[in-house]
PDB file of C-alpha atoms in Angstrom:
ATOM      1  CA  UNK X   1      99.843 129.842 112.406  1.00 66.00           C
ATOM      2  CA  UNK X   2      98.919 126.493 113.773  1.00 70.00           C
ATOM      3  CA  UNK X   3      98.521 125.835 117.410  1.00 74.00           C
ATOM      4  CA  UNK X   4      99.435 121.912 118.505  1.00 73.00           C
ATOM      5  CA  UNK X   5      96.469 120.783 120.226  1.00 73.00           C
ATOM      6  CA  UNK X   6      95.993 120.355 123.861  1.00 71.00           C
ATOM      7  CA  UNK X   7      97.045 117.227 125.468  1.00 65.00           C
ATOM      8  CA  UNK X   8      93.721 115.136 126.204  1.00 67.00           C
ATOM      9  CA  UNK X   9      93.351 114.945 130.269  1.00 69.00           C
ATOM     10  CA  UNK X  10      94.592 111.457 130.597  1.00 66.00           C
ATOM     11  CA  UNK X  11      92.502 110.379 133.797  1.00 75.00           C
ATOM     12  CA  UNK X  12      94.842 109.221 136.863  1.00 84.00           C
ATOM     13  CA  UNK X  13      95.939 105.640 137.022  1.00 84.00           C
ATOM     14  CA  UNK X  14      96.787 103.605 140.195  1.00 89.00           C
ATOM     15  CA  UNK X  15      99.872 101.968 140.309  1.00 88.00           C
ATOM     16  CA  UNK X  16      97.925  98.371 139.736  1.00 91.00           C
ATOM     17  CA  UNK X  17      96.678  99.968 136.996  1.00 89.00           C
ATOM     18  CA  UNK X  18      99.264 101.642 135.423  1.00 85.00           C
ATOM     19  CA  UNK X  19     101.017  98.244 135.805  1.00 89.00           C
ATOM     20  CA  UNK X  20      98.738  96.627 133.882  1.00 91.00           C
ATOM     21  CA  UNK X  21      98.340  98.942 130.777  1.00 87.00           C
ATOM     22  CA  UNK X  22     102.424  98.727 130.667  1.00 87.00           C
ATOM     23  CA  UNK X  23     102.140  94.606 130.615  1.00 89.00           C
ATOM     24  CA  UNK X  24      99.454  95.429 128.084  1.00 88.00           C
ATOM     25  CA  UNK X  25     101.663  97.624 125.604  1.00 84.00           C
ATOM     26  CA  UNK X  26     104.404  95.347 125.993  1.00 86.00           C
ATOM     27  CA  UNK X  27     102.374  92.350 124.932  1.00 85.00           C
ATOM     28  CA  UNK X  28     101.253  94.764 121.913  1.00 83.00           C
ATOM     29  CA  UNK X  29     104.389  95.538 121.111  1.00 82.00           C
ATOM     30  CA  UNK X  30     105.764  91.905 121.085  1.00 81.00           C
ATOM     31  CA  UNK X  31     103.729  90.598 118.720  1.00 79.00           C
ATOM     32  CA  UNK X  32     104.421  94.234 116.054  1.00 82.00           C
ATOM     33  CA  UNK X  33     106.735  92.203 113.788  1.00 80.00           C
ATOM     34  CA  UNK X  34     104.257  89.095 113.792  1.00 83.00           C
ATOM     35  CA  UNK X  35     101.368  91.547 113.061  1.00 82.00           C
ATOM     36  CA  UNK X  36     103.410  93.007 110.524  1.00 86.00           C
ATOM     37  CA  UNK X  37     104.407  89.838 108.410  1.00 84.00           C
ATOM     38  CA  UNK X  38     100.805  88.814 108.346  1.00 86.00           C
ATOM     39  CA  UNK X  39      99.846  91.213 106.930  1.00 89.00           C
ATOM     40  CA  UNK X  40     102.344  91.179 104.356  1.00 89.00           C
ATOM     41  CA  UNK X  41     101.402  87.954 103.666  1.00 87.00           C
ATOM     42  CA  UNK X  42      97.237  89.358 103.458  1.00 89.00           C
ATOM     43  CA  UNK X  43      98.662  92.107 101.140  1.00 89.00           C
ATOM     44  CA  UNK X  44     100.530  89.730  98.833  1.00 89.00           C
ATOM     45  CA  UNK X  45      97.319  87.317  97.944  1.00 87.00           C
ATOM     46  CA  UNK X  46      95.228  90.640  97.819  1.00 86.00           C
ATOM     47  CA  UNK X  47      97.617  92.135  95.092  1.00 86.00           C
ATOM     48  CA  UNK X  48      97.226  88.461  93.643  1.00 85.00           C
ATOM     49  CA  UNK X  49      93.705  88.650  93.619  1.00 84.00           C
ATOM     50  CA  UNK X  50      93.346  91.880  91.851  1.00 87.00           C
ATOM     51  CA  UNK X  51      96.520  91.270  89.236  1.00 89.00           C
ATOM     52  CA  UNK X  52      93.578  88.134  88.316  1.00 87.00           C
ATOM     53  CA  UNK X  53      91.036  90.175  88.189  1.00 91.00           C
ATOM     54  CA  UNK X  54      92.450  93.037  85.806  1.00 92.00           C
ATOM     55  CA  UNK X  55      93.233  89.960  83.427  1.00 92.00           C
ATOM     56  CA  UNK X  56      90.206  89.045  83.431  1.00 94.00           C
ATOM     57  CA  UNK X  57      88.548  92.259  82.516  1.00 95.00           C
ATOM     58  CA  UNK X  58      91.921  93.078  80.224  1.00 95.00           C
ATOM     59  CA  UNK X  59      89.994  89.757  78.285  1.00 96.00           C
ATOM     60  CA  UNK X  60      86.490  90.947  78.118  1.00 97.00           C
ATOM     61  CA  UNK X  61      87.514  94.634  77.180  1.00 97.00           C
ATOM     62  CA  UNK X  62      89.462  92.612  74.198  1.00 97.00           C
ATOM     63  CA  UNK X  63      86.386  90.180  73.447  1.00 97.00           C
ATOM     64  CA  UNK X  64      84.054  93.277  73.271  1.00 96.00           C
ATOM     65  CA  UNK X  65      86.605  94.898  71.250  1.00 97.00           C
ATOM     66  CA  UNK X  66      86.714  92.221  68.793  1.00 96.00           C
ATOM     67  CA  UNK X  67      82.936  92.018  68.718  1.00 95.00           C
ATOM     68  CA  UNK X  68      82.844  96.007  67.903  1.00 96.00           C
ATOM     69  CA  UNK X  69      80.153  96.610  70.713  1.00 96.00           C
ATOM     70  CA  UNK X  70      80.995 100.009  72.026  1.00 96.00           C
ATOM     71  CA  UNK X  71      80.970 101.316  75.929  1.00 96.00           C
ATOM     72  CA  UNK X  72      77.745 103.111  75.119  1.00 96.00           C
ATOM     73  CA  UNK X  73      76.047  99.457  73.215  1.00 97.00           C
ATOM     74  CA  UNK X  74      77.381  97.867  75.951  1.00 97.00           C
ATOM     75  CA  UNK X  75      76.171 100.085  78.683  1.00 97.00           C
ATOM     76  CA  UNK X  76      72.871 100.115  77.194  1.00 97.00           C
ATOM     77  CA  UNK X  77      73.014  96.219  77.248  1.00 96.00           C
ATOM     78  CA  UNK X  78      74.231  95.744  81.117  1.00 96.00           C
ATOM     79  CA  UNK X  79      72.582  98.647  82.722  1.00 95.00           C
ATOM     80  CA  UNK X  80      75.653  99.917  83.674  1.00 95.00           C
ATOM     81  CA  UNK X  81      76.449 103.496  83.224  1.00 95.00           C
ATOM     82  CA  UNK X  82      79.318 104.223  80.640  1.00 96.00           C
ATOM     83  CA  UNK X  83      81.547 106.172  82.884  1.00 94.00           C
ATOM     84  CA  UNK X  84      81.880 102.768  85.550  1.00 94.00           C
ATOM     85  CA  UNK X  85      82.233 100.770  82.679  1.00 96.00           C
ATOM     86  CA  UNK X  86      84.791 103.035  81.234  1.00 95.00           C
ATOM     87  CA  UNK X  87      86.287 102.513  85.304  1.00 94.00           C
ATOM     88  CA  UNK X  88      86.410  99.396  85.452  1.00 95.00           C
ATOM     89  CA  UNK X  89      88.030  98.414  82.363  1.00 95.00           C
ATOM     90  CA  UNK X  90      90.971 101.056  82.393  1.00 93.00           C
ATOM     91  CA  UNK X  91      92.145 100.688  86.625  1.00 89.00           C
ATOM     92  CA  UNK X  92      95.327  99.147  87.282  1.00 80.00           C
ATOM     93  CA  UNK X  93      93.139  97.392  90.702  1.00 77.00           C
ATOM     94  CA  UNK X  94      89.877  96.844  89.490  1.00 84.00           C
ATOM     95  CA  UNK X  95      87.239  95.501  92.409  1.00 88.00           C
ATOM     96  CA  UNK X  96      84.275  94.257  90.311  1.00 93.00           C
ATOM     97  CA  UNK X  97      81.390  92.105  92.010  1.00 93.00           C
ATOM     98  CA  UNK X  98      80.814  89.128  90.271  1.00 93.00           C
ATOM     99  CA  UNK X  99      77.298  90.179  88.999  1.00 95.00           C
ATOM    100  CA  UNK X 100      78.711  92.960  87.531  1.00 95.00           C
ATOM    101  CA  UNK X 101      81.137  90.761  85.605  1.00 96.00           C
ATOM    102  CA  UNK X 102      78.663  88.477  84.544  1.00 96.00           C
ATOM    103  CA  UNK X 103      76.512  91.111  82.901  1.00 96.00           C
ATOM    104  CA  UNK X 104      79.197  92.269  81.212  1.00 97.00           C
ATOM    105  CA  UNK X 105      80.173  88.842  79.887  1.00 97.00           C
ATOM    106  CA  UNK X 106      76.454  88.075  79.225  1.00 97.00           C
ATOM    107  CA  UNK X 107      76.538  91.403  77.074  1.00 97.00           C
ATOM    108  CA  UNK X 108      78.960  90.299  74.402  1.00 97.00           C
ATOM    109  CA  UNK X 109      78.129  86.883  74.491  1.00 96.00           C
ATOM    110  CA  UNK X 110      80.640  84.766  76.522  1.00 96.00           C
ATOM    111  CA  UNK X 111      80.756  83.514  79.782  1.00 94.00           C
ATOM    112  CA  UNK X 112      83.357  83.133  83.160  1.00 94.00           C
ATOM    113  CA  UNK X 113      84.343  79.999  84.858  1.00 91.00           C
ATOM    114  CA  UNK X 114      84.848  80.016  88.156  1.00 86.00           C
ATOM    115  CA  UNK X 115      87.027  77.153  90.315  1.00 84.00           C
ATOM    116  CA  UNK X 116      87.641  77.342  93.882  1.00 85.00           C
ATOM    117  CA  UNK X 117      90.933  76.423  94.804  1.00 81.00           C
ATOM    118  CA  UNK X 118      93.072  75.961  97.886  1.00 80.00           C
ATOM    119  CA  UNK X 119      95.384  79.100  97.119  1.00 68.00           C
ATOM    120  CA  UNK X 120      96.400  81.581  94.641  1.00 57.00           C
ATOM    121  CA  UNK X 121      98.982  81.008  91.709  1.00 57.00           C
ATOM    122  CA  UNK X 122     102.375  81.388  92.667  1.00 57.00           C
ATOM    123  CA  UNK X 123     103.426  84.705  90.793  1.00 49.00           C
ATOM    124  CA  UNK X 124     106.873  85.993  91.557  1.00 47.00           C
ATOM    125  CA  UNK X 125     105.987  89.485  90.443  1.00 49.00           C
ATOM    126  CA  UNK X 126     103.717  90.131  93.823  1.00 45.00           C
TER     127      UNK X 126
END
């Protein structure tokens, strides 16, 4: 049976002090809901982010597809192990670096653009 563990000695406050950590809770407490919507907002370009990236690897698994260079030719050409090549192409959130996508673009002959822009497409699906 599981015991609920002890209650940690909180040390004795004065009431200046006590004062003070309520004023500080309340000013944590205020700003919850902003908190909260940020990072909503955070989450939303993150999921952005990734949905690009798993197109872009959805396009080089189909390129090296095309080109009939299997995950064991192509592992053998990047350097990467089969099994996080295998990874990276079949996660719903793949988190790549961008070496490791350019060897793998090097390896069946094509290359990525980059472009730096001020935001994210606007994608209604996020």
């Amino acid at each position: 049976m599981l015991k609920p563990e002890p209650r940690p000695n909180l040390p004795k406050m004065s009431a200046e002090q006590r004062a003070k950590y309520q004023r500080a809770v309340a000013e944590e407490m205020a700003g919850k809901d902003e908190n909260i919507s940020a990072a909503r907002s955070v989450a939303k370009k993150l999921k952005a982010e990734r949905k690009a990236i798993a197109e872009l690897v959805a396009q080089l698994r189909d390129r090296r597809e095309k080109s009939g260079v299997s995950l064991n030719e192509l592992a053998g050409r990047t350097g990467i192990q089969k099994s996080a090549l295998s990874r990276l192409e079949n996660s719903a959130a793949p988190n790549p670096t961008m070496v490791t996508l350019q060897r793998y673009a090097a390896a069946i002959d094509v290359s990525i653009e980059y472009r730096v822009t001020s935001e994210l497409p606007n994608d209604s699906n996020c």
